[in-house]
mmCIF file of C-alpha atoms and ligand atoms in Angstrom:
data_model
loop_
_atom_site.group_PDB
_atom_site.id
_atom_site.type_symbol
_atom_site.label_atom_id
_atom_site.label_comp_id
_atom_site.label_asym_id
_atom_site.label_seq_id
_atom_site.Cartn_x
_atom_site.Cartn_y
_atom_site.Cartn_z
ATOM 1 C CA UNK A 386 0.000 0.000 0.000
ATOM 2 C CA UNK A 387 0.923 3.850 -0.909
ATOM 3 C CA UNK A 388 -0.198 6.911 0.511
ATOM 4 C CA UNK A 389 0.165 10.320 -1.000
ATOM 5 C CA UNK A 390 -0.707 13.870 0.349
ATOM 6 C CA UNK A 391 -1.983 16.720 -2.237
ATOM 7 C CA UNK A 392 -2.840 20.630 -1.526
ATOM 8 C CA UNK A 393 -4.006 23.115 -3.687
ATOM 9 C CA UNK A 394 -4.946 26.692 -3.438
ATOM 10 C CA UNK A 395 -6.753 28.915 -6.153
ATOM 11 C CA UNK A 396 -7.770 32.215 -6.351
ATOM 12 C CA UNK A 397 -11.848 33.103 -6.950
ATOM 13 C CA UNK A 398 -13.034 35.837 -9.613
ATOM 14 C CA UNK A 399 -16.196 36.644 -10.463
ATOM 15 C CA UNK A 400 -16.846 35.855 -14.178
ATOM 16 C CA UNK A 401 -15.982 32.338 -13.668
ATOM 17 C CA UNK A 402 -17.906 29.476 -13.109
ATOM 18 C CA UNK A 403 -16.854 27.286 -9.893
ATOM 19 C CA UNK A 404 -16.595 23.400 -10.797
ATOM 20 C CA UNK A 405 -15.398 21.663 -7.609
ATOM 21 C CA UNK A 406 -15.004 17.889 -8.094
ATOM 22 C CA UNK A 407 -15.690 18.216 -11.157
ATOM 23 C CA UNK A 408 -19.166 19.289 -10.508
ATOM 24 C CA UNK A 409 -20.804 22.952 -11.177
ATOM 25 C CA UNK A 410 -21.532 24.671 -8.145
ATOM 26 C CA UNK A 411 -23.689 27.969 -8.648
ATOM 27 C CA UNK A 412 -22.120 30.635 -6.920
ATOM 28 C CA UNK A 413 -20.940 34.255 -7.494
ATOM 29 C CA UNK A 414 -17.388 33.373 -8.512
ATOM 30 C CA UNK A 415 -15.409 30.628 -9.509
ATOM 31 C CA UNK A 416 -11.675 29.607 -9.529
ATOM 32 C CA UNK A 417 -9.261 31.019 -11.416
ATOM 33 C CA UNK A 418 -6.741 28.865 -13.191
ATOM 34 C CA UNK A 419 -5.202 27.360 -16.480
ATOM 35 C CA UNK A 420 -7.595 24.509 -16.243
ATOM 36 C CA UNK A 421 -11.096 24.798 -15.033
ATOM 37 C CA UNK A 422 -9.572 25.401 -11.378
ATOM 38 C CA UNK A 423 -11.205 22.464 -9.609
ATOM 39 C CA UNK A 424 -8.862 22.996 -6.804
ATOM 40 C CA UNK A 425 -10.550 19.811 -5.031
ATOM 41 C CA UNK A 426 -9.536 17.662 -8.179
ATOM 42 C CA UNK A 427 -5.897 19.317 -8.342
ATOM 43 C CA UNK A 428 -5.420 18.225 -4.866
ATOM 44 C CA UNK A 429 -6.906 14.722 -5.480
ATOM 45 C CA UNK A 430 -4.409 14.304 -8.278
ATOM 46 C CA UNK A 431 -0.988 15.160 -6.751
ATOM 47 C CA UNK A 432 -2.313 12.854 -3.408
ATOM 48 C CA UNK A 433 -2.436 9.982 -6.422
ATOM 49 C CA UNK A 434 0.554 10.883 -8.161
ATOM 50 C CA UNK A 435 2.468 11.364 -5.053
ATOM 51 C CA UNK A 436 1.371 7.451 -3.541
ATOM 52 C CA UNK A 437 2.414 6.397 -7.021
ATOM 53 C CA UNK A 438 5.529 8.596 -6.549
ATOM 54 C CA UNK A 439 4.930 9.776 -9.804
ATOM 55 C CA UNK A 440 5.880 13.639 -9.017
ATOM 56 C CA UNK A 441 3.259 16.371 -9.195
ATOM 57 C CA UNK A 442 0.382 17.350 -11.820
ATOM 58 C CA UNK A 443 2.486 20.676 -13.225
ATOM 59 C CA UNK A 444 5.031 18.233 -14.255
ATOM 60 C CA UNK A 445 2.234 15.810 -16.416
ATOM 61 C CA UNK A 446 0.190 18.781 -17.321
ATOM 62 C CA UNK A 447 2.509 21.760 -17.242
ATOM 63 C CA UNK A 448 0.279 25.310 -17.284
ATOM 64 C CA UNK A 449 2.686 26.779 -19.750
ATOM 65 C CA UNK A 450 1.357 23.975 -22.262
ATOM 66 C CA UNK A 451 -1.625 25.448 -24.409
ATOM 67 C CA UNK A 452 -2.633 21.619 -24.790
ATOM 68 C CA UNK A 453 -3.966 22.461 -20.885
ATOM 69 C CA UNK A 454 -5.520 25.499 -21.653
ATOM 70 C CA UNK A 455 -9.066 25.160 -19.924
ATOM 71 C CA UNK A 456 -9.058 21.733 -19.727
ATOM 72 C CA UNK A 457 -11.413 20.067 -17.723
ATOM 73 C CA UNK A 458 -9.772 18.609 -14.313
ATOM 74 C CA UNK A 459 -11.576 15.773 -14.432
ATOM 75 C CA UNK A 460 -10.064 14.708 -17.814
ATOM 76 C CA UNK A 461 -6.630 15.327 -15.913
ATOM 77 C CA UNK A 462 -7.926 12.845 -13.170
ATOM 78 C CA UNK A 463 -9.093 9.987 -15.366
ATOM 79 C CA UNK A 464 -5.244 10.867 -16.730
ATOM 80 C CA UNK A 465 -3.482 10.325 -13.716
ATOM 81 C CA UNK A 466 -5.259 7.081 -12.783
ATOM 82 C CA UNK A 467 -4.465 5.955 -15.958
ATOM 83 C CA UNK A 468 -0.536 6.195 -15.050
ATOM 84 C CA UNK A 469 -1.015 5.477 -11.792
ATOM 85 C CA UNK A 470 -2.648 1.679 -13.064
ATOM 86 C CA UNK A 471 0.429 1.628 -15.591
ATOM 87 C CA UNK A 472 2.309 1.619 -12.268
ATOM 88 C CA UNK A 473 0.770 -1.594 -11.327
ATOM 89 C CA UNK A 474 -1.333 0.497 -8.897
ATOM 90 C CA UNK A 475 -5.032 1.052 -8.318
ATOM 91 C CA UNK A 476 -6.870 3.618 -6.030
ATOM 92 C CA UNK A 477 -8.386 2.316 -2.622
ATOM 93 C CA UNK A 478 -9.309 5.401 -0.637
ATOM 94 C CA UNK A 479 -9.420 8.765 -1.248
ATOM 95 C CA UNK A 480 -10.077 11.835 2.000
ATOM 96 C CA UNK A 481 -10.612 15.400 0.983
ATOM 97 C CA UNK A 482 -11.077 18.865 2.712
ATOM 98 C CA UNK A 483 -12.387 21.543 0.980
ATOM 99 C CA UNK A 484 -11.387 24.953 2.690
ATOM 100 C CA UNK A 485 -13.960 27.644 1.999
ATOM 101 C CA UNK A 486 -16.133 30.406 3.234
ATOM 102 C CA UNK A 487 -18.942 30.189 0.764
ATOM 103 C CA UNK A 488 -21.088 28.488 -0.830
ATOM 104 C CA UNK A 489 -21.970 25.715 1.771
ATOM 105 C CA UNK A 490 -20.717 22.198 -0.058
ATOM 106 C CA UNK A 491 -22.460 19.507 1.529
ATOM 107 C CA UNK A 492 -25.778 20.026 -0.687
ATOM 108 C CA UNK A 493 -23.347 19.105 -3.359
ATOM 109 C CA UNK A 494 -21.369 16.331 -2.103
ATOM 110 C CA UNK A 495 -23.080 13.256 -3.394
ATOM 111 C CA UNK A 496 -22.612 14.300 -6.954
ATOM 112 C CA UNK A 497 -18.983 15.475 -6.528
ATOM 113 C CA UNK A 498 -18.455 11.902 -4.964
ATOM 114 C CA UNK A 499 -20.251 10.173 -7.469
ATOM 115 C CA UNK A 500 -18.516 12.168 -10.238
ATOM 116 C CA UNK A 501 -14.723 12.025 -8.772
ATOM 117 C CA UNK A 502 -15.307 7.919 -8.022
ATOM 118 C CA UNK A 503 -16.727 7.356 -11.489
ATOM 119 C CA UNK A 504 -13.265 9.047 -13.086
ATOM 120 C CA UNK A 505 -11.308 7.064 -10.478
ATOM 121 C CA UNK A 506 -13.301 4.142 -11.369
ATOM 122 C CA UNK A 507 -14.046 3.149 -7.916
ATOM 123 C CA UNK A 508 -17.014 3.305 -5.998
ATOM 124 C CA UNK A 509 -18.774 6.416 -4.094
ATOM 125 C CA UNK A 510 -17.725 5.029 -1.007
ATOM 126 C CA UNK A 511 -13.978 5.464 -1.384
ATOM 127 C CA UNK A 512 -14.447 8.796 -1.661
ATOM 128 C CA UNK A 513 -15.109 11.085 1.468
ATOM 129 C CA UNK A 514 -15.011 14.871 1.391
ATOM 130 C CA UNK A 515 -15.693 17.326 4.145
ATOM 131 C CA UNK A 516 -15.886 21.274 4.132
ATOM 132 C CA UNK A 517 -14.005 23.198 6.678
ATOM 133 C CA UNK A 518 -14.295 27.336 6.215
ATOM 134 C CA UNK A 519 -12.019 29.752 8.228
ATOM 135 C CA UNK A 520 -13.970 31.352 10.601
ATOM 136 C CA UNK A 521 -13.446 34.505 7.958
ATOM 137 C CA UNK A 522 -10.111 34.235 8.353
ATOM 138 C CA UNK A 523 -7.271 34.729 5.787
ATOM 139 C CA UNK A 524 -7.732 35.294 2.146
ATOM 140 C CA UNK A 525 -10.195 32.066 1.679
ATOM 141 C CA UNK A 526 -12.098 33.616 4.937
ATOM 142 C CA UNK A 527 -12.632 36.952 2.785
ATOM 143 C CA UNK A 528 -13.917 35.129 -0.308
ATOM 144 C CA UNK A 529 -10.966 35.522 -2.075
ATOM 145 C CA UNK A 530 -9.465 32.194 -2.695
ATOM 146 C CA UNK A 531 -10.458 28.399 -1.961
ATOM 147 C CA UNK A 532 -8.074 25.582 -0.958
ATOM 148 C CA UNK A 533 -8.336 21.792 -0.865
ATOM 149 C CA UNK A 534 -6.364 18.820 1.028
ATOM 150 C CA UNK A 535 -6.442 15.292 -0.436
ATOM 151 C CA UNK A 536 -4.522 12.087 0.735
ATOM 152 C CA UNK A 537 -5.365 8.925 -1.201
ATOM 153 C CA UNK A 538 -4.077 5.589 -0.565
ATOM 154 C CA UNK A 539 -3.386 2.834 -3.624
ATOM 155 C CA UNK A 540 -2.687 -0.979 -3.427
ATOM 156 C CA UNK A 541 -0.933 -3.350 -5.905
ATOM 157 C CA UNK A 542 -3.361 -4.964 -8.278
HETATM 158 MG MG1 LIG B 1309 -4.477 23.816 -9.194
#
């Protein structure tokens, strides 16, 4: 068994929509970013790429590559498990936090679980998220930025 650790941390604009796991959230802002800024599915990434020990997600998708340009993070997710299964590896278990003031998440977590575990190609239930804010705290306490944790664990095949 491997374990990995991933963080991420985006800035929010208005103008943009937010997609976290892969799933449209409607709020006043969204992430900025090279991709669609799913900082949830950035940090779920390098936490598989790092068990795999397989580096970081600007080194498979760097953001000075046009190829990248608004590309959706869950097509860089199905990517990564991809290599990490030509490592011999597959994903058991997956733990997130999303840090953030606003919107509230939890209305929203069965289809971000459903959607991240369907591109992993496991099951809902290896999949947990939670939702911490910062008490208004900090940039992602003033609405201007989001963050997300991530560890995953993979076995051998
Ligand atoms: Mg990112």
């Amino acid at each position: 068994m491997r374990v990995g650790l991933g963080f991420d941390y985006h800035r929010l604009e208005t103008g943009r929509k937010l997609i976290l796991g892969g799933v449209p959230i409607p709020f006043e802002k969204g992430l900025a970013g090279h991709s669609d800024g799913d900082v949830l599915t950035h940090a779920i990434c390098d936490a598989l790429l790092g068990a795999a020990g397989l580096g970081d997600l600007g080194q498979h998708f760097p953001d000075t590559d046009p190829q990248w340009k608004d590309a959706r993070s869950l097509d860089l997710l199905a990517r990564v498990v991809q290599r990490v299964g030509e490592k011999g590896l597959r994903v058991a278990q997956v733990d997130t936090v999303v840090i953030a003031q606003e919107p509230r998440l939890a209305p929203h977590f069965a289809a971000m679980k459903e959607t991240l575990a369907r591109t992993m190609g496991i099951e809902a239930m290896q999949v947990n998220l939670k939702a911490k804010t910062t008490e208004g705290l900090e940039a992602i306490g003033r609405g201007e930025a989001m963050a997300a944790q991530a560890i995953a664990l993979l076995e051998t095949r």
